[in-house]
Coordinates of C-alpha atoms in Angstrom, one line a residue:
X2 CA -9.0 -29.1 -2.2
X3 CA -6.7 -29.7 -5.0
X4 CA -4.2 -27.1 -3.9
X5 CA -2.2 -26.9 -0.6
X6 CA -0.8 -23.5 0.2
X7 CA 2.4 -22.9 2.2
X8 CA 4.3 -19.7 3.3
X9 CA 7.7 -18.8 3.8
X10 CA 9.6 -15.6 4.6
X11 CA 12.8 -14.6 2.7
X12 CA 15.6 -12.9 4.4
X13 CA 15.0 -9.2 4.3
X14 CA 15.9 -6.2 6.4
X15 CA 12.2 -5.5 7.0
X16 CA 10.8 -8.8 7.5
X17 CA 10.3 -8.4 11.3
X18 CA 6.8 -9.4 12.4
X19 CA 5.8 -11.3 9.0
X20 CA 6.2 -14.8 10.6
X21 CA 4.3 -13.8 13.7
X22 CA 1.5 -12.3 11.5
X23 CA 1.2 -15.4 9.4
X24 CA 1.0 -17.7 12.4
X25 CA -1.8 -15.5 13.8
X26 CA -3.6 -16.2 10.4
X27 CA -3.2 -19.9 11.1
X28 CA -0.8 -20.1 7.9
X29 CA 1.7 -22.9 7.5
X30 CA 5.0 -21.2 7.5
X31 CA 8.1 -23.2 6.3
X32 CA 11.6 -21.7 7.2
X33 CA 13.3 -20.1 4.3
X34 CA 16.1 -22.6 4.3
X35 CA 13.7 -25.6 4.0
X36 CA 11.6 -23.9 1.5
X37 CA 14.6 -23.3 -1.1
X38 CA 15.6 -26.8 -0.8
X39 CA 12.2 -28.2 -1.6
X40 CA 10.4 -28.3 -5.0
X41 CA 7.0 -26.8 -5.6
X42 CA 4.5 -26.7 -8.4
X43 CA 4.2 -22.9 -8.2
X44 CA 5.3 -19.9 -6.1
X45 CA 3.9 -16.5 -5.6
X46 CA 6.1 -13.5 -4.6
X47 CA 5.3 -9.7 -4.1
X48 CA 9.1 -8.9 -4.0
X49 CA 12.2 -9.8 -6.1
X50 CA 14.8 -10.3 -3.6
X51 CA 16.0 -13.9 -3.5
X52 CA 13.5 -15.2 -6.0
X53 CA 16.3 -17.0 -8.0
X54 CA 16.7 -19.4 -5.1
X55 CA 13.1 -20.7 -5.2
X56 CA 12.7 -24.1 -7.1
X57 CA 9.3 -23.6 -8.7
X58 CA 7.8 -21.6 -11.5
X59 CA 7.3 -18.2 -10.1
X60 CA 4.6 -15.5 -10.4
X61 CA 5.8 -12.1 -9.5
X62 CA 2.9 -9.8 -8.4
X63 CA 3.0 -5.9 -7.7
X64 CA 2.8 -4.8 -4.1
X65 CA 1.6 -1.4 -4.3
X66 CA -0.5 1.2 -6.3
X67 CA 1.4 1.0 -9.6
X68 CA 5.1 1.2 -10.0
X69 CA 5.9 4.1 -7.7
X70 CA 9.4 4.3 -6.6
X71 CA 12.4 4.2 -8.9
X72 CA 15.2 1.8 -8.3
X73 CA 17.6 3.1 -5.7
X74 CA 20.6 0.9 -6.7
X75 CA 20.8 0.9 -10.5
X76 CA 23.5 0.2 -13.1
X77 CA 22.1 2.1 -16.0
X78 CA 23.8 4.6 -18.2
X79 CA 23.7 8.2 -17.6
X80 CA 20.6 9.8 -19.1
X81 CA 18.8 6.4 -19.2
X82 CA 15.3 6.3 -17.5
X83 CA 15.6 5.0 -13.9
X84 CA 13.1 2.3 -13.8
X85 CA 10.8 1.2 -10.9
X86 CA 12.2 -1.9 -9.1
X87 CA 9.8 -4.5 -10.4
X88 CA 10.3 -3.5 -14.0
X89 CA 14.1 -3.4 -14.0
X90 CA 16.4 -6.0 -15.7
X91 CA 18.5 -5.9 -12.4
X92 CA 15.7 -7.5 -10.4
X93 CA 13.9 -9.7 -13.1
X94 CA 17.1 -11.3 -14.4
X95 CA 20.1 -13.4 -13.2
X96 CA 23.0 -14.0 -15.5
X97 CA 20.9 -12.9 -18.5
X98 CA 18.0 -15.2 -17.6
X99 CA 14.6 -14.0 -16.7
X100 CA 13.5 -15.4 -13.3
X101 CA 9.8 -15.2 -13.1
X102 CA 7.6 -17.6 -15.0
X103 CA 5.1 -14.8 -15.1
X104 CA 5.2 -11.2 -14.3
X105 CA 1.7 -10.0 -13.2
X106 CA 1.0 -6.3 -13.8
X107 CA -1.8 -4.0 -12.8
X108 CA -1.9 -1.9 -15.9
X109 CA -1.2 -2.1 -19.4
X110 CA 0.9 0.9 -19.4
X111 CA 3.4 -1.0 -17.2
X112 CA 4.2 -3.1 -20.2
X113 CA 5.5 -0.1 -22.1
X114 CA 7.8 0.7 -19.0
X115 CA 9.0 -2.9 -19.0
X116 CA 9.6 -3.1 -22.7
X117 CA 11.9 0.0 -22.3
X118 CA 13.9 -1.3 -19.4
X119 CA 13.7 -5.1 -19.6
X120 CA 12.4 -6.1 -23.1
X121 CA 13.2 -9.8 -22.4
X122 CA 10.7 -9.7 -19.6
X123 CA 7.7 -8.8 -21.9
X124 CA 7.0 -12.4 -23.1
X125 CA 6.2 -13.6 -19.5
X126 CA 4.3 -10.4 -18.6
X127 CA 0.5 -10.3 -18.2
X128 CA -1.9 -7.7 -17.1
X129 CA -4.2 -8.8 -14.3
X130 CA -5.4 -5.7 -12.7
X131 CA -5.1 -4.7 -9.0
X132 CA -6.9 -6.5 -6.3
X133 CA -6.8 -3.5 -3.8
X134 CA -8.4 -1.2 -6.4
X135 CA -11.0 -3.8 -7.0
X136 CA -11.8 -4.3 -3.3
X137 CA -11.8 -0.6 -2.5
X138 CA -14.4 -0.1 -5.4
X139 CA -16.4 -2.7 -3.8
X140 CA -16.1 -1.2 -0.3
X141 CA -16.9 2.5 -0.9
X142 CA -20.5 1.9 -1.1
X143 CA -20.1 0.6 2.5
X144 CA -18.6 3.7 3.8
X145 CA -21.2 4.6 6.3
X146 CA -20.9 1.2 7.8
X147 CA -17.2 1.5 8.2
X148 CA -17.6 4.9 9.9
X149 CA -20.0 3.5 12.3
X150 CA -17.6 0.7 13.1
X151 CA -14.9 3.1 13.7
X152 CA -17.0 4.8 16.3
X153 CA -17.4 8.1 14.3
X154 CA -20.3 10.1 15.5
X155 CA -22.9 11.8 13.2
X156 CA -21.1 14.9 11.7
X157 CA -17.6 13.9 13.0
X158 CA -15.0 13.8 10.1
X159 CA -12.0 11.4 9.8
X160 CA -8.5 12.9 8.8
X161 CA -6.4 9.9 7.8
X162 CA -2.6 10.5 7.8
X163 CA -0.8 8.2 5.6
X164 CA 3.0 7.5 5.4
X165 CA 5.1 5.2 3.1
X166 CA 8.6 4.5 4.4
X167 CA 12.1 5.9 3.6
X168 CA 13.4 9.4 2.9
X169 CA 10.8 11.7 1.8
X170 CA 7.9 10.0 3.7
X171 CA 5.5 12.1 5.7
X172 CA 6.5 9.9 8.8
X173 CA 9.4 12.2 9.4
X174 CA 7.1 15.2 9.6
X175 CA 4.6 13.7 12.1
X176 CA 6.1 15.5 14.9
X177 CA 5.1 18.9 13.1
X178 CA 1.9 17.8 11.7
X179 CA 0.1 16.0 14.5
X180 CA 0.5 18.7 17.1
X181 CA -1.1 21.0 14.6
X182 CA -3.9 18.6 13.9
X183 CA -4.6 18.2 17.6
X184 CA -4.4 22.0 18.3
X185 CA -6.2 23.5 15.3
X186 CA -8.9 21.0 14.6
X187 CA -11.7 20.8 17.2
X188 CA -11.9 17.3 18.7
X189 CA -15.6 17.1 18.7
X190 CA -15.7 17.5 14.9
X191 CA -12.6 15.8 13.8
X192 CA -10.8 12.3 14.5
X193 CA -7.3 11.7 13.5
X194 CA -5.8 8.3 12.5
X195 CA -2.3 7.5 11.5
X196 CA -1.5 4.8 8.9
X197 CA 2.1 4.0 8.5
X198 CA 4.0 1.5 6.3
X199 CA 4.8 -1.9 7.7
X200 CA 8.6 -1.1 7.1
X201 CA 8.3 1.7 9.6
X202 CA 7.2 -0.8 12.4
X203 CA 9.8 -3.3 11.3
X204 CA 12.7 -1.0 10.8
X205 CA 12.3 1.1 14.1
X206 CA 10.5 -1.7 16.1
X207 CA 7.0 -1.6 17.6
X208 CA 8.1 -0.3 20.8
X209 CA 9.8 2.6 19.3
X210 CA 7.0 3.6 17.1
X211 CA 4.5 3.6 19.9
X212 CA 6.9 5.5 22.2
X213 CA 7.4 8.2 19.6
X214 CA 3.7 8.7 19.2
X215 CA 2.5 7.8 22.8
X216 CA 1.6 11.6 23.6
X217 CA -0.5 11.9 20.7
X218 CA -2.4 8.5 21.3
X219 CA -3.1 9.8 24.7
X220 CA -4.5 12.8 23.1
X221 CA -6.9 10.9 20.9
X222 CA -4.9 10.0 17.7
X223 CA -5.4 6.4 16.6
X224 CA -2.2 4.6 15.7
X225 CA -3.5 1.9 13.2
X226 CA -1.2 -1.2 13.6
X227 CA 0.4 -2.7 10.5
X228 CA -1.7 -5.9 10.8
X229 CA -5.0 -4.0 10.6
X230 CA -6.9 -3.9 7.3
X231 CA -6.3 -0.3 6.2
X232 CA -8.6 -0.5 3.4
X233 CA -11.8 0.2 5.5
X234 CA -10.2 3.4 6.9
X235 CA -9.3 4.6 3.5
X236 CA -13.0 4.0 2.3
X237 CA -14.2 5.8 5.4
X238 CA -12.1 8.8 5.5
X239 CA -13.1 12.5 4.9
X240 CA -9.8 13.7 4.0
X241 CA -6.5 11.8 3.4
X242 CA -3.1 13.5 4.2
X243 CA -0.4 11.6 2.6
X244 CA 2.8 11.3 0.4
X245 CA 3.9 9.3 -2.5
X246 CA 3.0 5.9 -1.0
X247 CA 0.5 3.5 -2.2
X248 CA -2.2 4.1 0.4
X249 CA -2.4 7.9 -0.8
X250 CA -2.8 6.8 -4.4
X251 CA -5.4 4.2 -3.6
X252 CA -7.4 6.9 -1.8
X253 CA -8.3 8.4 -5.3
X254 CA -10.8 5.5 -5.6
X255 CA -12.8 7.1 -2.6
X256 CA -14.5 10.4 -2.4
X257 CA -11.9 11.9 0.1
X258 CA -10.0 14.9 -0.9
X259 CA -6.2 14.4 -0.6
X260 CA -3.4 16.8 0.5
X261 CA 0.3 16.1 0.1
X262 CA 2.4 16.5 3.2
X263 CA 5.5 15.2 1.5
X264 CA 6.4 14.4 -2.1
X265 CA 10.2 13.6 -3.1
X266 CA 10.0 14.2 -6.8
X267 CA 13.3 12.4 -7.7
X268 CA 12.1 9.0 -5.8
X269 CA 9.0 8.8 -7.9
X270 CA 8.6 7.3 -11.4
X271 CA 7.1 9.8 -13.7
X272 CA 4.5 7.3 -15.2
X273 CA 3.2 6.2 -11.8
X274 CA -0.3 7.1 -10.3
X275 CA 1.6 8.9 -7.5
X276 CA 3.1 11.2 -10.0
X277 CA -0.2 12.0 -11.6
X278 CA -1.8 12.6 -8.2
X279 CA 0.9 15.1 -7.3
X280 CA -0.1 17.2 -10.2
X281 CA -3.6 17.6 -8.9
X282 CA -3.5 17.2 -5.1
X283 CA -2.9 20.4 -3.0
X284 CA 0.2 20.6 -1.0
X285 CA 0.1 21.1 2.6
X286 CA 1.8 24.3 3.9
X287 CA 2.9 25.5 7.2
X288 CA 1.9 29.1 7.0
X289 CA -2.0 28.6 6.7
X290 CA -4.4 27.1 9.3
X291 CA -5.0 23.4 8.7
X292 CA -8.7 23.5 8.8
X293 CA -8.7 26.3 6.2
X294 CA -6.6 24.0 4.0
X295 CA -8.8 21.1 4.5
X296 CA -11.7 23.2 3.3
X297 CA -9.7 24.4 0.5
X298 CA -9.0 20.9 -0.7
X299 CA -12.8 20.1 -0.5
X300 CA -13.7 23.1 -2.5
X301 CA -11.1 22.4 -5.1
X302 CA -11.9 18.7 -5.4
X303 CA -12.8 17.6 -8.7
X304 CA -14.1 14.0 -9.0
X305 CA -13.1 13.5 -12.6
X306 CA -9.5 14.4 -11.9
X307 CA -9.3 11.9 -9.2
X308 CA -10.9 9.2 -11.4
X309 CA -8.4 9.9 -14.0
X310 CA -5.6 9.0 -11.5
X311 CA -7.5 6.1 -10.1
X312 CA -7.9 4.8 -13.8
X313 CA -4.0 4.5 -13.7
X314 CA -4.0 2.0 -10.9
X315 CA -5.8 -0.9 -12.9
X316 CA -6.5 -1.4 -16.6
X317 CA -8.6 -4.4 -15.6
X318 CA -11.1 -2.9 -13.2
X319 CA -13.1 -5.6 -11.4
X320 CA -11.4 -8.4 -13.2
X321 CA -8.2 -9.2 -11.0
X322 CA -9.6 -12.3 -9.4
X323 CA -10.8 -13.7 -12.7
X324 CA -7.5 -13.0 -14.4
X325 CA -4.9 -13.9 -11.7
X326 CA -6.9 -17.3 -11.2
X327 CA -6.7 -18.0 -14.9
X328 CA -2.9 -17.3 -14.7
X329 CA -2.3 -19.3 -11.6
X330 CA -4.4 -22.5 -12.5
X331 CA -2.7 -22.3 -15.9
X332 CA 0.7 -22.6 -14.6
X333 CA -0.3 -25.3 -12.3
X334 CA -1.7 -27.1 -15.3
X335 CA -5.2 -27.8 -13.9
X336 CA -8.6 -26.3 -14.6
X337 CA -9.9 -23.4 -12.7
X338 CA -13.1 -23.8 -10.4
X339 CA -16.3 -23.4 -12.4
X340 CA -17.7 -20.3 -10.6
X341 CA -17.1 -16.5 -10.5
X342 CA -15.2 -14.8 -7.8
X343 CA -16.3 -11.2 -7.8
X344 CA -14.4 -8.7 -5.5
X345 CA -15.9 -8.5 -2.0
X346 CA -16.1 -5.4 0.3
X347 CA -13.5 -5.5 3.0
X348 CA -14.5 -6.5 6.6
X349 CA -15.5 -3.7 9.1
X350 CA -12.7 -2.0 11.0
X351 CA -12.1 -2.1 14.9
X352 CA -13.1 1.1 16.6
X353 CA -10.6 3.9 16.5
X354 CA -10.4 4.0 20.3
X355 CA -8.9 0.6 20.3
X356 CA -5.8 2.2 18.8
X357 CA -5.5 5.1 21.1
X358 CA -3.9 5.1 24.5
X359 CA -5.0 5.8 28.1
X360 CA -3.2 8.0 30.6
X361 CA -0.6 5.3 31.2
X362 CA 0.3 4.9 27.6
X363 CA -1.2 1.5 27.3
X364 CA -3.5 0.3 24.6
X365 CA -7.0 1.3 25.3

């Protein structure tokens, strides 16, 4: 009751749908122009664009599985390391001044990357862990409950196809991959779900994404909308077919073998969990049957190797709630509540059939 929370949406090329989503949650949304005119006790951001306009001490948080993608527009010298966006001087400073009051990192290794690329940001950096990692760890024991909620029958296996956004994402290969999944995998034994980055929906539009994938939805592929909680599907999956995106890396927390449909080496930071995963996960090929490749991935699956990648997601496993709460209440200048906040399992998902389509192409 001591803290009032407001939301705002900064100008961004992929912000379509954010305000609508927040309003469905019942969140109070302030227009950006009004938000930057007001003064607040604290601001939280998971992106760095326009943060210099906010009139409040600001906490910058990660918004993915480690620092994966290297900065696209960069003014470094030839031969220098191209940093991930959150850990670069270009995005953390304005006119030589560090903008955030705190940079909240998931892993202590990120501190070394920050020190190389923006040493002036190190004094405000703190390692808090990763909330998605913590909640997935808490959710995996409920795997069978999630599978039942999805409508999977006994013995039926879920193939989860994941895509990040931008060049090199597996979304560009769906028109090759989905027909093969539908024609080569027996429907009675396998269900296929597609999970795509919200930027794909915002960039192309809801109608266009549904139109592109309408035929596959009519044939039983579940197209998971961006507002759905994807973590339960990852916890329930038998296989994950992904790329260099965060969801694929987070899947290392679960017992699902992973195959990489796309992996653009030059766009991935060498010290990221995604880079470590690419060294152990089999790469999907076109010349072999898909079911054979799924079985190969299962046979070659070594839990210890995947656990080593998962360990790079957070160096404070199970402690994100505790550490970020201490950080936030400390910046607010008030004491934190006197009770623990352990990570909770994510809610059960909707049935897969809700995200397929009937013969008319409408949502089932």
